CSV table of C-alpha atoms and ligand atoms in Angstrom, one decimal:
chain,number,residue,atom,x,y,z
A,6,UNK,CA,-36.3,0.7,157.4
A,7,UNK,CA,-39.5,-1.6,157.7
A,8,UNK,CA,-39.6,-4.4,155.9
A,9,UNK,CA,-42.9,-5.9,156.3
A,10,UNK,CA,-45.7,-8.4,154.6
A,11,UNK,CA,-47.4,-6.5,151.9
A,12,UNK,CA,-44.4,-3.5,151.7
A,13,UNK,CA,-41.1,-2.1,152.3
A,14,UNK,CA,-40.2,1.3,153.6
A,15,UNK,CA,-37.5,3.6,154.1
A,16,UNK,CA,-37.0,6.7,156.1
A,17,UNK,CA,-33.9,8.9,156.9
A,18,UNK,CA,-34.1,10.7,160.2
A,19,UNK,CA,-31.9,13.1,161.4
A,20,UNK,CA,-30.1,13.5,165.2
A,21,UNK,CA,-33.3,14.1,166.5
A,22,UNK,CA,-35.2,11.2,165.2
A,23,UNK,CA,-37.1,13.6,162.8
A,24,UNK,CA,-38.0,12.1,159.9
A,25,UNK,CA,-36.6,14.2,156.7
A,26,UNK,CA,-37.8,11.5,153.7
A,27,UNK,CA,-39.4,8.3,153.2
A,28,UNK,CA,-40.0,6.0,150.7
A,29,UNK,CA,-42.3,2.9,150.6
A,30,UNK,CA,-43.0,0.5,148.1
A,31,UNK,CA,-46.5,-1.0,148.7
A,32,UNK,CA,-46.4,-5.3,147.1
A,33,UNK,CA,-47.2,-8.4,148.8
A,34,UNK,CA,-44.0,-10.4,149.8
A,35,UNK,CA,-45.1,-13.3,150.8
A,36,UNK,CA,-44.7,-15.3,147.4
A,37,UNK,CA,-41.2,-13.3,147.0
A,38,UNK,CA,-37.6,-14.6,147.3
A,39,UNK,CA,-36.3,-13.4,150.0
A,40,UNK,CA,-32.9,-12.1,148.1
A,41,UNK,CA,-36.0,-10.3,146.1
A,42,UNK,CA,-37.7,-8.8,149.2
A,43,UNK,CA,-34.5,-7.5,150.8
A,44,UNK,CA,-33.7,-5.8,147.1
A,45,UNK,CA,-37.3,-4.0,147.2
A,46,UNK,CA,-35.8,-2.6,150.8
A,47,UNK,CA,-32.7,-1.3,149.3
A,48,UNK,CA,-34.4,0.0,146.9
A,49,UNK,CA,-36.7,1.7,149.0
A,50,UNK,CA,-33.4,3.0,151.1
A,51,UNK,CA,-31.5,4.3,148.1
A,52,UNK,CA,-34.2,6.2,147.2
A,53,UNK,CA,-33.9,8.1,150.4
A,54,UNK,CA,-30.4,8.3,150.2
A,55,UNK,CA,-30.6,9.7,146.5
A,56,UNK,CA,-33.0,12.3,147.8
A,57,UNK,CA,-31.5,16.3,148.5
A,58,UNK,CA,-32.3,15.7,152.0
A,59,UNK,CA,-29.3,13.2,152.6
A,60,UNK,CA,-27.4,15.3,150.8
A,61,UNK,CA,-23.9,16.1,152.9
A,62,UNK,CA,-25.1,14.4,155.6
A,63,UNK,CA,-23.4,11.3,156.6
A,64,UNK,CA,-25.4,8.1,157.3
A,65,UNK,CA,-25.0,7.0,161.2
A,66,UNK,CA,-26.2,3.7,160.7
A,67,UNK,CA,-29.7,1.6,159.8
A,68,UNK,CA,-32.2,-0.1,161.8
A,69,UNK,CA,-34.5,-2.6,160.5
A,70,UNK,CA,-38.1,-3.3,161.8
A,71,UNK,CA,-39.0,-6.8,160.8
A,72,UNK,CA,-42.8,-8.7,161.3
A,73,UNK,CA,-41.9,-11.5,163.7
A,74,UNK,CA,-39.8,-12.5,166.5
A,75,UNK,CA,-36.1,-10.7,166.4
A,76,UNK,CA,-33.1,-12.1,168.9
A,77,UNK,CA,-29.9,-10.3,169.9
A,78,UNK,CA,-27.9,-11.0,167.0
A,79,UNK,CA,-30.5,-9.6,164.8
A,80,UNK,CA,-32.0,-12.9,162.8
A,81,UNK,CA,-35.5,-13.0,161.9
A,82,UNK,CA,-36.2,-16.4,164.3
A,83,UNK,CA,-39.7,-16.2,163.7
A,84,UNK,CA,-42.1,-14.8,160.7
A,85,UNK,CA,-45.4,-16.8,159.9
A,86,UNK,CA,-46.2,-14.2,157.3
A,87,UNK,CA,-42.6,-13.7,155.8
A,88,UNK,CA,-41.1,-17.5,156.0
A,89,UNK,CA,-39.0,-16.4,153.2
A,90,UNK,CA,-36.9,-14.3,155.5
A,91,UNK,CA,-37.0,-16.5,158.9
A,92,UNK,CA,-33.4,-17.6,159.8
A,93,UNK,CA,-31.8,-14.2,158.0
A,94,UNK,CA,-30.1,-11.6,159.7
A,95,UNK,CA,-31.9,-9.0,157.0
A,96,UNK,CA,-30.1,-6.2,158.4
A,97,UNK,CA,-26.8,-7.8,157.5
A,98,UNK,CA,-28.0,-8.7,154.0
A,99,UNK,CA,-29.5,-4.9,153.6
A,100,UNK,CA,-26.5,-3.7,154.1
A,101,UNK,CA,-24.8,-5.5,151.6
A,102,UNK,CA,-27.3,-5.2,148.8
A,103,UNK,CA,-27.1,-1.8,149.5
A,104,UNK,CA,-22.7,-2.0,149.7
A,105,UNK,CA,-22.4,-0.6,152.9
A,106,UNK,CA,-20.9,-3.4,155.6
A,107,UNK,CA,-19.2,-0.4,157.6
A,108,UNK,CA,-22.6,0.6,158.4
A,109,UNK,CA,-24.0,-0.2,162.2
A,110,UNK,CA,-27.0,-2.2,161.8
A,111,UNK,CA,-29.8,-3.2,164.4
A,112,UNK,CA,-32.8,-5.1,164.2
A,113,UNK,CA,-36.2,-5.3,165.9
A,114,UNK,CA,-39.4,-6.4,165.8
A,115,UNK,CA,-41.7,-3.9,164.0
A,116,UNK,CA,-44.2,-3.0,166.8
A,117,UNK,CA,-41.4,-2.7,169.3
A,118,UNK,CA,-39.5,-0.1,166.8
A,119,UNK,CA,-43.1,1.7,166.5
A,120,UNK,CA,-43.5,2.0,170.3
A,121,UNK,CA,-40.2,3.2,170.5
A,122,UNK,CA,-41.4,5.8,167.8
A,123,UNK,CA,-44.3,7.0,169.7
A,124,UNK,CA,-42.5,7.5,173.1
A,125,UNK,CA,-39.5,9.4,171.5
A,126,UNK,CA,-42.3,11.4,169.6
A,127,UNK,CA,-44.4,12.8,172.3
A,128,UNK,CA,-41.1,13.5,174.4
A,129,UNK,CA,-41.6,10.8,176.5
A,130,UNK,CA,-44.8,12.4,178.4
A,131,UNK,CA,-46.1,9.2,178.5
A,132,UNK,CA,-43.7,6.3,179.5
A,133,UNK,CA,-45.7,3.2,180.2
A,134,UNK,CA,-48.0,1.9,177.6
A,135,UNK,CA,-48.6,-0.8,175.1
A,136,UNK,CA,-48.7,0.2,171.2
A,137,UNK,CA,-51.1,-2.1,169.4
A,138,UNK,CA,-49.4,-2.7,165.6
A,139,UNK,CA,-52.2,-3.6,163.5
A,140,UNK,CA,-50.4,-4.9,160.1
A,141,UNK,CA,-51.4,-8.4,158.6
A,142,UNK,CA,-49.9,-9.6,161.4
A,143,UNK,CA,-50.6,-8.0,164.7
A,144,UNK,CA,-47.8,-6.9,167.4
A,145,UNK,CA,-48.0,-5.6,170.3
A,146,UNK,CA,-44.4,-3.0,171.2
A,147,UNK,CA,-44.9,-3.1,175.5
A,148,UNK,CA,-43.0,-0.1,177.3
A,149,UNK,CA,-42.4,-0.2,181.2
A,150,UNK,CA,-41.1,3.0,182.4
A,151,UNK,CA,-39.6,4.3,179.3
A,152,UNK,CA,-38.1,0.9,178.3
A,153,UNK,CA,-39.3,-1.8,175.4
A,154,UNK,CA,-40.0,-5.0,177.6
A,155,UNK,CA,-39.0,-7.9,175.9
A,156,UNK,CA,-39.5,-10.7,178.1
A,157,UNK,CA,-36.7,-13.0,179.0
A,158,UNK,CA,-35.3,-14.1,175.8
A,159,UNK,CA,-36.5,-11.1,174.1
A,160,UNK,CA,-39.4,-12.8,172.3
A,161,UNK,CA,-42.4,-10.5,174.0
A,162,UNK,CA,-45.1,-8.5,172.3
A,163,UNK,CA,-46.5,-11.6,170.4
A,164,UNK,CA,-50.1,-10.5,170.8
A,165,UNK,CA,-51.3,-11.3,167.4
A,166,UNK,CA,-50.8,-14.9,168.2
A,167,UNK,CA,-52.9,-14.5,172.1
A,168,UNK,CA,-55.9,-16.6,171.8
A,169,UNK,CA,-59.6,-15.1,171.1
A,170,UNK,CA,-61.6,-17.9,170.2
A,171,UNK,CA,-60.8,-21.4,170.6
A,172,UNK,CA,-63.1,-22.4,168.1
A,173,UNK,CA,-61.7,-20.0,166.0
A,174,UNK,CA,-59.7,-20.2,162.5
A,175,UNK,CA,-56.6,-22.2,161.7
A,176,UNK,CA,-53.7,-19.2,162.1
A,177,UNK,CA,-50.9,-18.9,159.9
A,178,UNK,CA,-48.5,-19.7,163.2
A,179,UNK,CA,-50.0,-23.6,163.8
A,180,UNK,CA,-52.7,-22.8,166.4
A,181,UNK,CA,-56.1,-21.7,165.7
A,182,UNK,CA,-58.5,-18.4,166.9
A,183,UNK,CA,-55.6,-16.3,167.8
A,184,UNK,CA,-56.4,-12.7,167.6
A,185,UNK,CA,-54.4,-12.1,164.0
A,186,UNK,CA,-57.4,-14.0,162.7
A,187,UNK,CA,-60.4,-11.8,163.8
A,188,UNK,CA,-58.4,-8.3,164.2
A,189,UNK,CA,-55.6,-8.5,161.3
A,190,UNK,CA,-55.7,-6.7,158.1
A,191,UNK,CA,-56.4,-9.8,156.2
A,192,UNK,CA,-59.1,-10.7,158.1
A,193,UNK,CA,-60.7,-7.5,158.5
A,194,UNK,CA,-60.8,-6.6,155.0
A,195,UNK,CA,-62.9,-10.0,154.5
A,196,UNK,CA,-64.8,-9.3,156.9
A,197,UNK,CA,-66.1,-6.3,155.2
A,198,UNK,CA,-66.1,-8.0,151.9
A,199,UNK,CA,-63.0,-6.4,150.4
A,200,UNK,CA,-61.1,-8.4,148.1
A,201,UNK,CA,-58.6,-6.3,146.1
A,202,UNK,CA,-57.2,-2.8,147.5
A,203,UNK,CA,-55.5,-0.2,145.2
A,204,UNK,CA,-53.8,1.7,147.9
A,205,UNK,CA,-53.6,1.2,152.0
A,206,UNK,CA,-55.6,-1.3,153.9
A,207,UNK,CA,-56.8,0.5,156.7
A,208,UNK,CA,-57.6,3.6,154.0
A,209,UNK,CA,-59.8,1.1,152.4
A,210,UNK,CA,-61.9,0.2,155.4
A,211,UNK,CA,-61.5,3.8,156.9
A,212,UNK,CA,-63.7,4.6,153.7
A,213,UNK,CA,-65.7,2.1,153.7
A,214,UNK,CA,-66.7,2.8,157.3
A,215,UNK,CA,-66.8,6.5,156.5
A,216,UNK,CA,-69.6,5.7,154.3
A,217,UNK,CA,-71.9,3.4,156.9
A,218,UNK,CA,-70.8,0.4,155.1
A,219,UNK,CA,-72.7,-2.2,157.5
A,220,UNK,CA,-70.5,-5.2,156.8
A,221,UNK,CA,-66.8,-2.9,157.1
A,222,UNK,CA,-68.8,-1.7,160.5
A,223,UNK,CA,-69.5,-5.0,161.9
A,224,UNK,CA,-65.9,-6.4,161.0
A,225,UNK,CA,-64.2,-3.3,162.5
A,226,UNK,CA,-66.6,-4.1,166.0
A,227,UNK,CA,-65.6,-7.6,165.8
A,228,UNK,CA,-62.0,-6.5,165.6
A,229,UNK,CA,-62.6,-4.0,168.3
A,230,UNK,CA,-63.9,-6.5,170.8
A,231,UNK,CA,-61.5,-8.9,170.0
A,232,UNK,CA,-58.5,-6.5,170.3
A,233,UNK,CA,-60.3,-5.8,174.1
A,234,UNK,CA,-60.3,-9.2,175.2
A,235,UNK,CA,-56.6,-9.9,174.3
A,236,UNK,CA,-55.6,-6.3,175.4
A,237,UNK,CA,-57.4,-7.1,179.1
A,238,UNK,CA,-55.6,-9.7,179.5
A,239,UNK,CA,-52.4,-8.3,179.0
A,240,UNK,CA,-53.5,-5.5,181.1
A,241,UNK,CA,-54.4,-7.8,183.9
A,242,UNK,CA,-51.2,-9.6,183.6
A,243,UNK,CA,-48.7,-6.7,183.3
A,244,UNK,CA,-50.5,-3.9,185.1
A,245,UNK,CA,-50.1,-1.5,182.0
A,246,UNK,CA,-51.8,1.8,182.8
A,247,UNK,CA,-52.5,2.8,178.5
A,248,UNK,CA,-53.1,1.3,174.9
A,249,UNK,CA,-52.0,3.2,172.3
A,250,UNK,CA,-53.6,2.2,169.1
A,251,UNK,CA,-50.9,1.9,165.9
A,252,UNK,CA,-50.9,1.0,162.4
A,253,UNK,CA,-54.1,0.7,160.4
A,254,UNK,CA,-56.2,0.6,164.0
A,255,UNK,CA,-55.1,4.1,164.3
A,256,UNK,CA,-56.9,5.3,161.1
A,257,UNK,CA,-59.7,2.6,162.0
A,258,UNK,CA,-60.2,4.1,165.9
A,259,UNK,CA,-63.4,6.2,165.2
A,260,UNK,CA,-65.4,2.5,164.7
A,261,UNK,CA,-63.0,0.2,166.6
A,262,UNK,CA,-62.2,2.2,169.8
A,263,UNK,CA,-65.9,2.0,171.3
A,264,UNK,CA,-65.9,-1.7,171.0
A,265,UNK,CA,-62.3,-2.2,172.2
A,266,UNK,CA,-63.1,0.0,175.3
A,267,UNK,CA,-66.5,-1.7,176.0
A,268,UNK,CA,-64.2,-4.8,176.5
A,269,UNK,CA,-61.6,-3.4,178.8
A,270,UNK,CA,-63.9,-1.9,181.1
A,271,UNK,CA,-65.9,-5.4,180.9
A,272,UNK,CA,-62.8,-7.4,181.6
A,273,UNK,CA,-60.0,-5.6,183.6
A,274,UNK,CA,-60.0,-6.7,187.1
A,275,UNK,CA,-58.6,-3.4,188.5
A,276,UNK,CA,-60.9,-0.9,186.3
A,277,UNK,CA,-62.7,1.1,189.1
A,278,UNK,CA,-59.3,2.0,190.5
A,279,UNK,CA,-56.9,1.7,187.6
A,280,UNK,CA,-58.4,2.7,184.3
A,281,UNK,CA,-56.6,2.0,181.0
A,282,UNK,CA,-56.5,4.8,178.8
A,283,UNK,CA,-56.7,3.9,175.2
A,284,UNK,CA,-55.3,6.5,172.9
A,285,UNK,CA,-54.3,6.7,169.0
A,286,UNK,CA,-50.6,7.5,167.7
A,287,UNK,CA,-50.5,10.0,164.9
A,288,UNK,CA,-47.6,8.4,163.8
A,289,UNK,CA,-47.4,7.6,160.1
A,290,UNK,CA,-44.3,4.9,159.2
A,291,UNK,CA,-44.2,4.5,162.6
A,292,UNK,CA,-42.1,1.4,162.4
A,293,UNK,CA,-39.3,2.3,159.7
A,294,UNK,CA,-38.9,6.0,162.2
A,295,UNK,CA,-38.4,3.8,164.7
A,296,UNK,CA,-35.7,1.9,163.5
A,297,UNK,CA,-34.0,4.6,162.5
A,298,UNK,CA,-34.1,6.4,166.4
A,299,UNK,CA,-32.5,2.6,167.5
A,300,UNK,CA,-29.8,2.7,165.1
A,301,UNK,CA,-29.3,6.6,166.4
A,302,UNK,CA,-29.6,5.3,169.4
A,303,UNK,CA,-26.8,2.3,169.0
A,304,UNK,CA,-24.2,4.8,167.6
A,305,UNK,CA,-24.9,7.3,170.8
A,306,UNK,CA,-24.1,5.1,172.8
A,307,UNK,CA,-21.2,4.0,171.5
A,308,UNK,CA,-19.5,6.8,169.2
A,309,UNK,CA,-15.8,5.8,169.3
A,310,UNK,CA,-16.8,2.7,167.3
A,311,UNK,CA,-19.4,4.5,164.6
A,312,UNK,CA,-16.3,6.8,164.3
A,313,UNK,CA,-13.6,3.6,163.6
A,314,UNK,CA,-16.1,2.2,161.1
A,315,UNK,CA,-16.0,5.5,159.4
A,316,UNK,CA,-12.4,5.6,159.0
A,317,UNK,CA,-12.2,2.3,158.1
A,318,UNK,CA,-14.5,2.9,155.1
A,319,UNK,CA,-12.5,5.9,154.2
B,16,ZN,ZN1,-51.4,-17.5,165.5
């Protein structure tokens, strides 16, 4: 599951983290309830579960990929864009709206869940790397030799929030010119004058772009750049040898990657030496697969009590 700011989505994967349907319903959630919001996700996750691929199968568990800062007992501490949901364990509450409580839930943030998607989906060739999320928010999912890195109290990865211009805009989290207000989808999609989208964001500008629209072109750059600067310093700070590009910056990569590069080589200390690679995931629902490979993951690793649960439910 994904539950993020401007949709929900559900996939059901199988034992090898294959993903066999999904469901997403695209809608702003910001101005919604949260009882609301976590409804639209169970929506989203019965429609899965209705679907013939579930069918016989038995459901090991559900993870939850949320858009803000996650701790070990699963409550959303932290969500500028989602306040709504900040203080809920959504997992818990998705379970219940969906009547399953003998379910094993986890939850995580969303760009950790997508960088765990994109190192279980190219079989682990590549084991240290940073996955830039671009959403509304941005998130950054940092893995260190095949391992999410989390920080001390778990509260890493908060990259959309790393400072790009102190003279920048006010942010939604207090602080001002952090890197969610030149390279998020919000502010790339004024940037290139875009007030209303029908479908996807980053489809939107991909088009736009596609067609030599100057002002979507100089907006992706800007984005680009700024995405460098932050990215360089996390580089020069954590020694991480790769960036892989994620969410709408995938789709956007062809006019963001150039700029975003150019900054790297201008700014990492260790370049002539130790170059970054910057790739692109091919991901789609990169998030909501991830989620689901964690909760596959959490019943692995401890099947006795998946099975007890199971029992218990009858
Ligand atoms: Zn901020």
């Amino acid at each position: 599951m994904e539950v993020n700011v401007d949709y929900v989505s559900a996939c059901l994967v199988d034992l090898a983290g294959e993903v066999l349907v999904t469901s997403t319903l695209a809608g702003d959630n910001r101005r919604r309830r949260g009882d609301l919001v976590v409804g639209r996700a169970a929506s989203a996750a019965s429609a899965c579960l209705a679907s013939p691929a579930a069918a016989g199968r038995p459901l090991a568990g559900v993870g939850v990929a949320l858009p803000g800062l996650v701790d070990s007992s699963r409550v959303l501490r932290r969500a500028p864009n989602l306040p709504a949901l900040e203080g809920e364990d959504v997992g818990a509450r998705l379970l219940e709206a969906l009547g399953r409580e003998d379910l094993a839930v986890v939850a995580d943030n969303e760009a950790n869940l997508a960088a765990l998607a994109e190192l279980v989906s190219n079989g682990e060739a590549r084991r240290d790397f940073v996955l830039v999320s671009g959403e509304i928010g941005v998130g950054a999912g940092i893995v260190v030799a095949g391992e999410i890195f989390r920080g001390v109290r778990g509260l890493a990865g908060e990259i959309g929030h790393v400072l790009v211009d102190p003279a920048g805009p006010p942010c939604s989290c207090g602080a001002r010119g952090c890197l969610e207000q030149v390279a998020g989808q919000e502010a790339l999609l004024a940037g290139a004058g875009i007030s209303t989208v029908a479908g996807p964001a980053g489809r939107a500008l991909a088009a736009r772009a596609g067609a030599g629209d100057l002002r979507a072109l100089a907006a992706i750059e800007r984005a680009g750049e700024a995405l460098g600067v932050a990215l360089a310093s996390l580089v020069n700070l954590l020694d991480v040898p790769a960036v892989v590009l994620g969410g709408i910056y995938s789709e956007l990569s062809p006019w963001l990657a150039a700029a975003l590069a150019t900054e790297l080589d201008r700014r990492v200390v260790a370049r002539s030496f130790a170059p970054v690679e910057l790739g692109t995931s091919s991901l789609g629902g990169a998030a909501a697969r991830g989620a689901g490979v964690a909760a596959l993951r959490w019943v692995l690793d401890d099947p006795a009590s998946w099975r007890a649960r199971s029992l218990a439910a009858g």
